[in-house]
Tab-separated table of C-alpha atoms and ligand atoms in Angstrom:
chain	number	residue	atom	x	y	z
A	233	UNK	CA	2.671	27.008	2.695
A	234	UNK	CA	0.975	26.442	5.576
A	235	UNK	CA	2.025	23.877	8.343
A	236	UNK	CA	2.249	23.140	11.455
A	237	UNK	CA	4.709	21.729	14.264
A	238	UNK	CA	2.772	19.529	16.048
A	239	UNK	CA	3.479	19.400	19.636
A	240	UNK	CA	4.488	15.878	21.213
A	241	UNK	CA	1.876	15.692	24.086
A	242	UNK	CA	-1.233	16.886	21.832
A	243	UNK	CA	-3.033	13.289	22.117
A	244	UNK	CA	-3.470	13.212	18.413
A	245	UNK	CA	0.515	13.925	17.609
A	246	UNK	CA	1.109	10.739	15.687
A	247	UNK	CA	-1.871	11.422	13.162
A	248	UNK	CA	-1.236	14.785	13.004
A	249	UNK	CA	2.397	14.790	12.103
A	250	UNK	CA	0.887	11.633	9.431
A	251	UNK	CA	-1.315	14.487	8.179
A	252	UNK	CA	1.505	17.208	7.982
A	253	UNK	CA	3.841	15.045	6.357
A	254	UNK	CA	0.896	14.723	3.648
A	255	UNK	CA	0.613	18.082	2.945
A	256	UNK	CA	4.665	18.974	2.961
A	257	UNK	CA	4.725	16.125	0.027
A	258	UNK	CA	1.276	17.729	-1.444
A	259	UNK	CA	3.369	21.179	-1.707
A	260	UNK	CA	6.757	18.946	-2.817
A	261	UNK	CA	4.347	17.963	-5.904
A	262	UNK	CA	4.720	14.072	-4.739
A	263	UNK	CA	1.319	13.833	-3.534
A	264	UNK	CA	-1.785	14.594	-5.447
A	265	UNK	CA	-4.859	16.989	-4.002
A	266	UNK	CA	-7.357	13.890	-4.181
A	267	UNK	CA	-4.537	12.209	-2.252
A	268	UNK	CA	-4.806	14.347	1.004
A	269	UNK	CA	-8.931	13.302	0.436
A	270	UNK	CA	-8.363	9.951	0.163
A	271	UNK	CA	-6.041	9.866	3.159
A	272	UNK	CA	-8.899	11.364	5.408
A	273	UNK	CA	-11.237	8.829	4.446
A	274	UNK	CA	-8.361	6.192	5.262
A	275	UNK	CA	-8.369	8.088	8.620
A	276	UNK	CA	-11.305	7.073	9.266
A	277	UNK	CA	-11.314	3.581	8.828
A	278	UNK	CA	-8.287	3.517	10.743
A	279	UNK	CA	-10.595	5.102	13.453
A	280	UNK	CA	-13.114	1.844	13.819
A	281	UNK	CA	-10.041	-0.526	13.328
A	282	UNK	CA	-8.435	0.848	16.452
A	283	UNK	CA	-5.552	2.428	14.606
A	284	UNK	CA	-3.177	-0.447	15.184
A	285	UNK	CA	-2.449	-3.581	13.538
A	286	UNK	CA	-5.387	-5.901	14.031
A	287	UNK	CA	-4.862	-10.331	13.860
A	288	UNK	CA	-6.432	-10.351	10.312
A	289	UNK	CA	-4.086	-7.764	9.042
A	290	UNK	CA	-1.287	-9.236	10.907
A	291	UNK	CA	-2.151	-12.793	8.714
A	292	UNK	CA	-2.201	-10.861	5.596
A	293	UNK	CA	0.750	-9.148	6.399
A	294	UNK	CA	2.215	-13.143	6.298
A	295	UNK	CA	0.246	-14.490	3.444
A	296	UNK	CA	2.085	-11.258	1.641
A	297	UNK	CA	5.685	-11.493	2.672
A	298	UNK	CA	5.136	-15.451	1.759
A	299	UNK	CA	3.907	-14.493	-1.378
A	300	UNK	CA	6.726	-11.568	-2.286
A	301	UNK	CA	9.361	-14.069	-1.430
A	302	UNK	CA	8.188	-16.939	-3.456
A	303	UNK	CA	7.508	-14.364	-6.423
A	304	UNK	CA	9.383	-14.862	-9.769
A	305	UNK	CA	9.038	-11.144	-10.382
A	306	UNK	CA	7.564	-9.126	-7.606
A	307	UNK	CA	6.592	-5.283	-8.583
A	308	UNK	CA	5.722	-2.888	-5.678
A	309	UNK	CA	3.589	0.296	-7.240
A	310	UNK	CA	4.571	3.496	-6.063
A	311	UNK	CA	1.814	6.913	-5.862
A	312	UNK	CA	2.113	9.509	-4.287
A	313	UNK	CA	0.483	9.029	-0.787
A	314	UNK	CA	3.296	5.899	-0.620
A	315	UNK	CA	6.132	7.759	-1.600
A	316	UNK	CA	5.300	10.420	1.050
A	317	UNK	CA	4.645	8.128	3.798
A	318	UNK	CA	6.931	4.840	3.457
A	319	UNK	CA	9.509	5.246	0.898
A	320	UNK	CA	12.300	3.730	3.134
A	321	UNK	CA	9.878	0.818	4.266
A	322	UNK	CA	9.693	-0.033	0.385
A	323	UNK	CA	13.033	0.721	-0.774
A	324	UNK	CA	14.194	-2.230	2.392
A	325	UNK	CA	10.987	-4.555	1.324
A	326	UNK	CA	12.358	-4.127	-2.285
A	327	UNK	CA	15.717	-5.201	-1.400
A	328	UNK	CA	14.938	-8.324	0.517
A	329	UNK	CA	12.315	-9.506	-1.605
A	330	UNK	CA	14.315	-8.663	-4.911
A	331	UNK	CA	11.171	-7.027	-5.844
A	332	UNK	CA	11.087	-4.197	-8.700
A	333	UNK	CA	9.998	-0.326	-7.677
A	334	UNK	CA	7.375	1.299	-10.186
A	335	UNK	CA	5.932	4.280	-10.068
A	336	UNK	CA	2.048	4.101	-11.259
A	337	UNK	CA	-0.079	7.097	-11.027
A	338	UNK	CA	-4.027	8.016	-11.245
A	339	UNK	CA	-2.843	11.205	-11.208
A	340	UNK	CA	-0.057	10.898	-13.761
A	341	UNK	CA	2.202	13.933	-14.586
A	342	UNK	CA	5.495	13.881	-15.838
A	343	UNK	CA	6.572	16.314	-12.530
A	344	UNK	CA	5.013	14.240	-10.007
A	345	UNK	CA	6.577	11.055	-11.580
A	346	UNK	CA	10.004	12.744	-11.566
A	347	UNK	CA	8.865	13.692	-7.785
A	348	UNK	CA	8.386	10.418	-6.567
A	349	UNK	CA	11.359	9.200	-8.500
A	350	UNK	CA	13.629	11.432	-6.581
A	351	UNK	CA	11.991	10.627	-3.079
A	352	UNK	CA	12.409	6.407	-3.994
A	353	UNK	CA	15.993	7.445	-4.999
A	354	UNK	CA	16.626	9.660	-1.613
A	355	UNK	CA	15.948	6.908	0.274
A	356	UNK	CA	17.942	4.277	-1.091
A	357	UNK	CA	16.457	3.075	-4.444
A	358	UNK	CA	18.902	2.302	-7.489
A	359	UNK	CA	16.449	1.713	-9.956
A	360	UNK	CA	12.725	3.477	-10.152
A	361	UNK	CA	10.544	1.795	-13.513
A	362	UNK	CA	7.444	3.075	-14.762
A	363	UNK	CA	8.565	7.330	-15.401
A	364	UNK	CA	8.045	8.923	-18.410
A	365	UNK	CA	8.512	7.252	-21.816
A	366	UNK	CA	9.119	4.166	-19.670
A	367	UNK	CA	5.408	3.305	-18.869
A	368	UNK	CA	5.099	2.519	-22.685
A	369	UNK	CA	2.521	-0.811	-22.006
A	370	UNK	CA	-1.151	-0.648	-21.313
A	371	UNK	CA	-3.257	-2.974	-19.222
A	372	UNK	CA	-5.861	-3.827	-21.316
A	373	UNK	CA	-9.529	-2.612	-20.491
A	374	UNK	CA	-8.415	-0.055	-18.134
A	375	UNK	CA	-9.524	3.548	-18.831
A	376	UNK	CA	-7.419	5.250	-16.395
A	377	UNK	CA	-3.529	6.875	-16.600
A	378	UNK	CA	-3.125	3.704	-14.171
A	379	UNK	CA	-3.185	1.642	-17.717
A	380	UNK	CA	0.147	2.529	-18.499
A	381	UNK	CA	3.123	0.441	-17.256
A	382	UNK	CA	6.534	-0.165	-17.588
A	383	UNK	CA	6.915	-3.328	-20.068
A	384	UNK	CA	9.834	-4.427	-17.645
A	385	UNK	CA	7.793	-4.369	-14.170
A	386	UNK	CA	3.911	-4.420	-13.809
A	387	UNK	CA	3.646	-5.535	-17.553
A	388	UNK	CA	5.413	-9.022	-17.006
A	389	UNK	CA	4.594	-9.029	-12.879
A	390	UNK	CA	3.507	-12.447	-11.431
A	391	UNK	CA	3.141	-10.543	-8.043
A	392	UNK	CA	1.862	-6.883	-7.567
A	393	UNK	CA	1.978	-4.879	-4.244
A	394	UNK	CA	-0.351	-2.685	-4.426
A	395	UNK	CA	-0.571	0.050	-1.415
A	396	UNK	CA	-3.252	2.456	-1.664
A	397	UNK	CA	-5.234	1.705	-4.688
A	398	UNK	CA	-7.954	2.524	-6.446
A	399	UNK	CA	-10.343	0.088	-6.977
A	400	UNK	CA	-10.287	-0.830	-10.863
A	401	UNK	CA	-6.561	-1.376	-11.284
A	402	UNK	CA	-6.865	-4.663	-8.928
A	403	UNK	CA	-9.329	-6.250	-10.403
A	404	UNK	CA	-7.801	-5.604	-14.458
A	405	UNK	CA	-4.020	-7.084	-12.782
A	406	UNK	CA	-5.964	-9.788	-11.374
A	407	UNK	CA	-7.844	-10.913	-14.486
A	408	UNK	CA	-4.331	-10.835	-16.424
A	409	UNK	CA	-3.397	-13.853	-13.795
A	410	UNK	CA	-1.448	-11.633	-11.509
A	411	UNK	CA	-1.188	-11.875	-7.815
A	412	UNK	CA	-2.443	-8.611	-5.557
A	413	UNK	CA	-1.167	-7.606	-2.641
A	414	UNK	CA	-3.756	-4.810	-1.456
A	415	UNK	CA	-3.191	-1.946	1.777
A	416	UNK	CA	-6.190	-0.212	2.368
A	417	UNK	CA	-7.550	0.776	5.341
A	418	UNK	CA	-10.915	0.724	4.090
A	419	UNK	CA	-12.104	-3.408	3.677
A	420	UNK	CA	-15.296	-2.416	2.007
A	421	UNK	CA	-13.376	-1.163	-1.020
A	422	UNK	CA	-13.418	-2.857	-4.631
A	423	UNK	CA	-9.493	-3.023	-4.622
A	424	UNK	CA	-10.157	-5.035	-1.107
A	425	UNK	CA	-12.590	-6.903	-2.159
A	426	UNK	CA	-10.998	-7.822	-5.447
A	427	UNK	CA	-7.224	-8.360	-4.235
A	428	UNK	CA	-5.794	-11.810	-4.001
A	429	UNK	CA	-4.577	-10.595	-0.748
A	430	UNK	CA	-5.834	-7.894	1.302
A	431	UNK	CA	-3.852	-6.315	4.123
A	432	UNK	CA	-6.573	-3.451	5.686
A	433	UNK	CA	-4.208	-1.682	8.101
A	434	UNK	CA	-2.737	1.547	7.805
A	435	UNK	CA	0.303	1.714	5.070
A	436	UNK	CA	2.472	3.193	8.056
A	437	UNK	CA	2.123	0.194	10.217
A	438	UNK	CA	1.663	-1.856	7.780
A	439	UNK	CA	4.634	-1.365	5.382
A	440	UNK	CA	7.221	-1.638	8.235
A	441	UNK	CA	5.606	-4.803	9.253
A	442	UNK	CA	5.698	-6.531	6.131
A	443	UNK	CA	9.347	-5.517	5.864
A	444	UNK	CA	9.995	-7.425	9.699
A	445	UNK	CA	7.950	-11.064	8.604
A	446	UNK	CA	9.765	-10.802	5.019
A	447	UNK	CA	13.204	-10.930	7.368
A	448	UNK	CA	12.313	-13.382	9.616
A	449	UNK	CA	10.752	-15.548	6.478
A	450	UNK	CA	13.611	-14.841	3.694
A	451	UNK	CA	15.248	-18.286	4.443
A	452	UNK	CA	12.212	-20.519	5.157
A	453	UNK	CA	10.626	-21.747	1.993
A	454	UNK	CA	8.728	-24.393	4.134
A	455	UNK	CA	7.513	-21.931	6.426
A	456	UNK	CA	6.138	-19.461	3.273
A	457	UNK	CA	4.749	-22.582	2.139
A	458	UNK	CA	2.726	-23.192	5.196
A	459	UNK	CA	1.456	-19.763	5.597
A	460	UNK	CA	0.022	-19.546	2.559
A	461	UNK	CA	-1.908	-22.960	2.183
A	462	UNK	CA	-3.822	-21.698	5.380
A	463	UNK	CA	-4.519	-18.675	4.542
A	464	UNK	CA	-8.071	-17.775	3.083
A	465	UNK	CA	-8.082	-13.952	1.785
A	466	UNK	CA	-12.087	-13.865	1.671
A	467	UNK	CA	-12.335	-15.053	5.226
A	468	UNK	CA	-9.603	-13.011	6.733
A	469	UNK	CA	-11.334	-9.995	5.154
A	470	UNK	CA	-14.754	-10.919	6.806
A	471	UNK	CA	-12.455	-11.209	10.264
A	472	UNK	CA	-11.601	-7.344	9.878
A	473	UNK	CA	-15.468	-6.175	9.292
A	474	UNK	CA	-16.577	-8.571	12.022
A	475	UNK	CA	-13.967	-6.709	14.216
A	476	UNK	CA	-15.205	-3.244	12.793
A	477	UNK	CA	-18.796	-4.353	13.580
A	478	UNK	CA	-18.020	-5.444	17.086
A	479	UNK	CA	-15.227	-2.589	18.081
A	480	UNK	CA	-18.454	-0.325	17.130
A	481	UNK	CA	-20.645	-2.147	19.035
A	482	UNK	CA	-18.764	-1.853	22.322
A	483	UNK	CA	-18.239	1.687	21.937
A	484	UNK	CA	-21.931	2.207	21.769
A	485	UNK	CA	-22.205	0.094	24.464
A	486	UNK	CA	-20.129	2.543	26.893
B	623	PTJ	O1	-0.762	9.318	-6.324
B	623	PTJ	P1	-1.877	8.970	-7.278
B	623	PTJ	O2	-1.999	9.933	-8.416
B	623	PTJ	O3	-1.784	7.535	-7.778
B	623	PTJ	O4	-3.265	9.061	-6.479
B	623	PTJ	C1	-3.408	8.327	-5.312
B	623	PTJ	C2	-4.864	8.337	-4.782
B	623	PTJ	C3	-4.822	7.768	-3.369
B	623	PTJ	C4	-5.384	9.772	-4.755
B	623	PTJ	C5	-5.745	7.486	-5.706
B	623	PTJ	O5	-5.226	6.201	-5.780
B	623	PTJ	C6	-7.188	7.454	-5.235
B	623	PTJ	O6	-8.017	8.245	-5.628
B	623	PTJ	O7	-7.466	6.470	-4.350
B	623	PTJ	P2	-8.906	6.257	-3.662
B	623	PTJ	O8	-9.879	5.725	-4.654
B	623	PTJ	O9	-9.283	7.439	-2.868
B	623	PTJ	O10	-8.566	5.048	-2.695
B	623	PTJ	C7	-7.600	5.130	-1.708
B	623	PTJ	C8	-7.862	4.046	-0.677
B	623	PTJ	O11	-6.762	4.055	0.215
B	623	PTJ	C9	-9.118	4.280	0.178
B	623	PTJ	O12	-9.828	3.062	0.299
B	623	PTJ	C10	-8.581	4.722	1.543
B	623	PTJ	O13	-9.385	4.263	2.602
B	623	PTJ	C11	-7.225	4.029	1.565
B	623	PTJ	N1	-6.200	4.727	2.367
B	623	PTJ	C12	-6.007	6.049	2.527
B	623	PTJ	N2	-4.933	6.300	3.298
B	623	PTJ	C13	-4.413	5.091	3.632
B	623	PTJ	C14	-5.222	4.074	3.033
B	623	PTJ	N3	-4.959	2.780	3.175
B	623	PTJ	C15	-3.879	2.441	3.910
B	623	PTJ	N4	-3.070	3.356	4.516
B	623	PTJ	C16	-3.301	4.687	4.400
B	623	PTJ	N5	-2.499	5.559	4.986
């Protein structure tokens, strides 16, 4: 296996070490080979968007702890990339939003299922749906191994968190009348175009931040309320391109 120790002062160190951690979980089977892929191309989003948390994805991040709290049954989807990069963050967002873990794979294999499992369950997790016989249901009209869910989480969901997706997955929970809470980096993708709520920032900022406005919102059902009467998903996802468009724009001005 080949890796590296990053050194502190190399002025890339935080992405690196991102990237390294990656490809530990890609040789820990949790993380698939298209996964390390589809991280570089979230790379580079992150690139134009500054690579820290912009005000659009800092409203979504509201609109989405609003909605997880006010959720009858709130199921956060698990794949690899997650697992490897935030499985505390989700195991604490779980807890405080009395959400359900599920693991739900494009790349489904009984290993990395059992993989992911273990890492949810290492860092705090009591109860992992969606492995092995468990993902007995099927969303209907969805070709993928995404299709099959546990009957007890995704299946009967009114809320779906949804970090790192691939596009048609979104749009099928959405037309069953299920809320989707979308990270991706990228704002020009189907799953955040299609999500009833799209948070494009980074799943390592992101996740931790959503676990902070969740705390300071778990009592105030008027506050939730608020937040998510004014919030507009379709216009807060135009704010992040604008800011794309103009963050490019002063660069090329330099
Ligand atoms: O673990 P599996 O088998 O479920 O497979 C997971 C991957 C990610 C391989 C699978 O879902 C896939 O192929 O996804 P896509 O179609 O490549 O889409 C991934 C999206 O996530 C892209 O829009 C990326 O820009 C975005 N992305 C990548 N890394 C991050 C990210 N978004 C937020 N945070 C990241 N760290």
């Amino acid at each position: 296996m080949t890796s590296i120790k990053v050194p502190p002062e190399h002025p890339r160190a935080e992405s690196l070490q991102i990237r390294e951690k990656l490809v530990e979980y890609y040789h820990r089977g949790v993380v698939a080979s298209a996964g390390l892929i589809a991280h570089g191309r979230g790379e580079a989003f992150d690139y134009m968007l500054g690579e820290k948390i912009t005000k659009p994805a800092l409203n979504a991040v509201k609109a989405a702890a609003a909605t997880l709290l006010t959720a009858e049954k709130a199921v956060i989807s698990v794949n690899g990339n997650t697992a490897a990069l935030v499985a505390e963050e989700i195991v604490r967002l779980a807890q405080i939003t009395k959400a359900k873990i599920e693991v739900n794979l494009f790349y489904r294999s009984v290993d990395r299922e059992l993989a992911i499992k273990g890492v949810l369950e290492k860092a705090g997790a009591h109860e992992v749906l969606g492995v092995g016989e468990d993902a007995s249901a099927k969303i209907p009209e969805l070709g993928s191994e995404r299709r099959r869910v546990d009957p007890r989480g995704i299946l009967v969901a009114d809320v779906v968190l949804v970090p790192l997706e691939d596009g048609d997955r979104t749009e099928a929970l959405v037309k069953m009348g299920k809320k989707v809470i979308a990270i991706d980096l990228n704002p020009l993708s189907r799953t955040s175009q299609k999500a009833t709520i799209t948070i494009v920032d980074n799943v390592v900022r992101a996740t931790p931040k959503l676990v902070e406005i969740v705390g300071k919102l778990e009592h105030d059902l008027k506050k939730c309320n608020e937040i998510l009467l004014n919030f507009d998903n379709k216009k807060n996802l135009a704010e992040s391109i604008t800011l794309i468009k103009g963050r490019l724009s002063k660069l090329a001005e330099k």
